[in-house]
CSV table of C-alpha atoms in Angstrom, one decimal:
chain,number,residue,atom,x,y,z
M,1,MET,CA,0.0,0.0,0.0
M,2,ALA,CA,2.9,2.4,0.8
M,3,ARG,CA,4.2,1.9,-2.7
M,4,ALA,CA,0.9,2.8,-4.2
M,5,MET,CA,0.7,5.9,-2.1
M,6,VAL,CA,4.2,7.0,-3.2
M,7,ALA,CA,3.2,6.2,-6.8
M,8,ASN,CA,0.2,8.4,-6.4
M,9,TYR,CA,2.3,11.2,-5.0
M,10,PHE,CA,4.9,11.1,-7.7
M,11,SER,CA,2.4,10.9,-10.5
M,12,SER,CA,0.8,14.1,-9.4
M,13,ASN,CA,3.9,16.2,-9.9
M,14,PRO,CA,5.0,16.8,-13.6
M,15,ASP,CA,8.7,16.7,-12.7
M,16,THR,CA,8.4,13.2,-11.1
M,17,LYS,CA,5.9,11.5,-13.4
M,18,LEU,CA,8.5,9.1,-14.7
M,19,ILE,CA,9.1,7.8,-11.2
M,20,GLY,CA,5.4,7.6,-10.6
M,21,GLN,CA,4.9,5.6,-13.8
M,22,ARG,CA,7.5,3.1,-12.8
M,23,LEU,CA,6.1,2.7,-9.3
M,24,VAL,CA,2.6,2.1,-10.8
M,25,GLU,CA,4.0,-0.6,-13.1
M,26,VAL,CA,5.8,-2.4,-10.2
M,27,THR,CA,2.9,-2.1,-7.8
M,28,ASP,CA,0.5,-3.3,-10.5
M,29,LYS,CA,2.5,-6.5,-10.9
M,30,GLN,CA,2.5,-7.1,-7.2
M,31,LEU,CA,-1.3,-6.9,-6.9
M,32,LEU,CA,-1.5,-10.6,-7.5
M,33,LYS,CA,0.3,-11.3,-4.2
M,34,ILE,CA,-2.2,-9.4,-2.0
M,35,LYS,CA,-4.6,-11.8,-0.4
M,36,ASN,CA,-6.6,-9.3,1.8
M,37,LYS,CA,-9.5,-8.1,-0.3
M,38,GLU,CA,-9.9,-4.8,1.5
M,39,LEU,CA,-6.2,-4.0,1.2
M,40,LYS,CA,-6.2,-5.0,-2.4
M,41,THR,CA,-9.2,-2.7,-3.1
M,42,GLU,CA,-7.5,0.2,-1.4
M,43,VAL,CA,-4.3,-0.3,-3.4
M,44,GLU,CA,-6.3,-0.6,-6.7
M,45,ASN,CA,-8.0,2.7,-5.9
M,46,LEU,CA,-4.7,4.4,-5.3
M,47,LEU,CA,-3.3,3.0,-8.5
M,48,LYS,CA,-6.3,4.2,-10.4
M,49,GLN,CA,-5.8,7.7,-9.1
M,50,ALA,CA,-2.1,7.5,-10.0
M,51,LYS,CA,-2.9,6.4,-13.5
M,52,GLN,CA,-5.4,9.2,-13.9
M,53,ASN,CA,-2.7,11.7,-12.7
M,54,LEU,CA,-0.3,10.2,-15.3
M,55,SER,CA,-2.7,10.7,-18.1
M,56,LYS,CA,-3.2,14.4,-17.4
């Protein structure tokens, strides 16, 4: 979850979007390992926000 939060933060700043993009990619791959459904949903929501920030 922390990685998703950091990805969301970096994706919102134009100067650090590249870092945010890479963190989104890595965190996306690790979603498969999350067993807790509530935690997985939270991480997915944070990643969705980060992806929206990256597309701006």
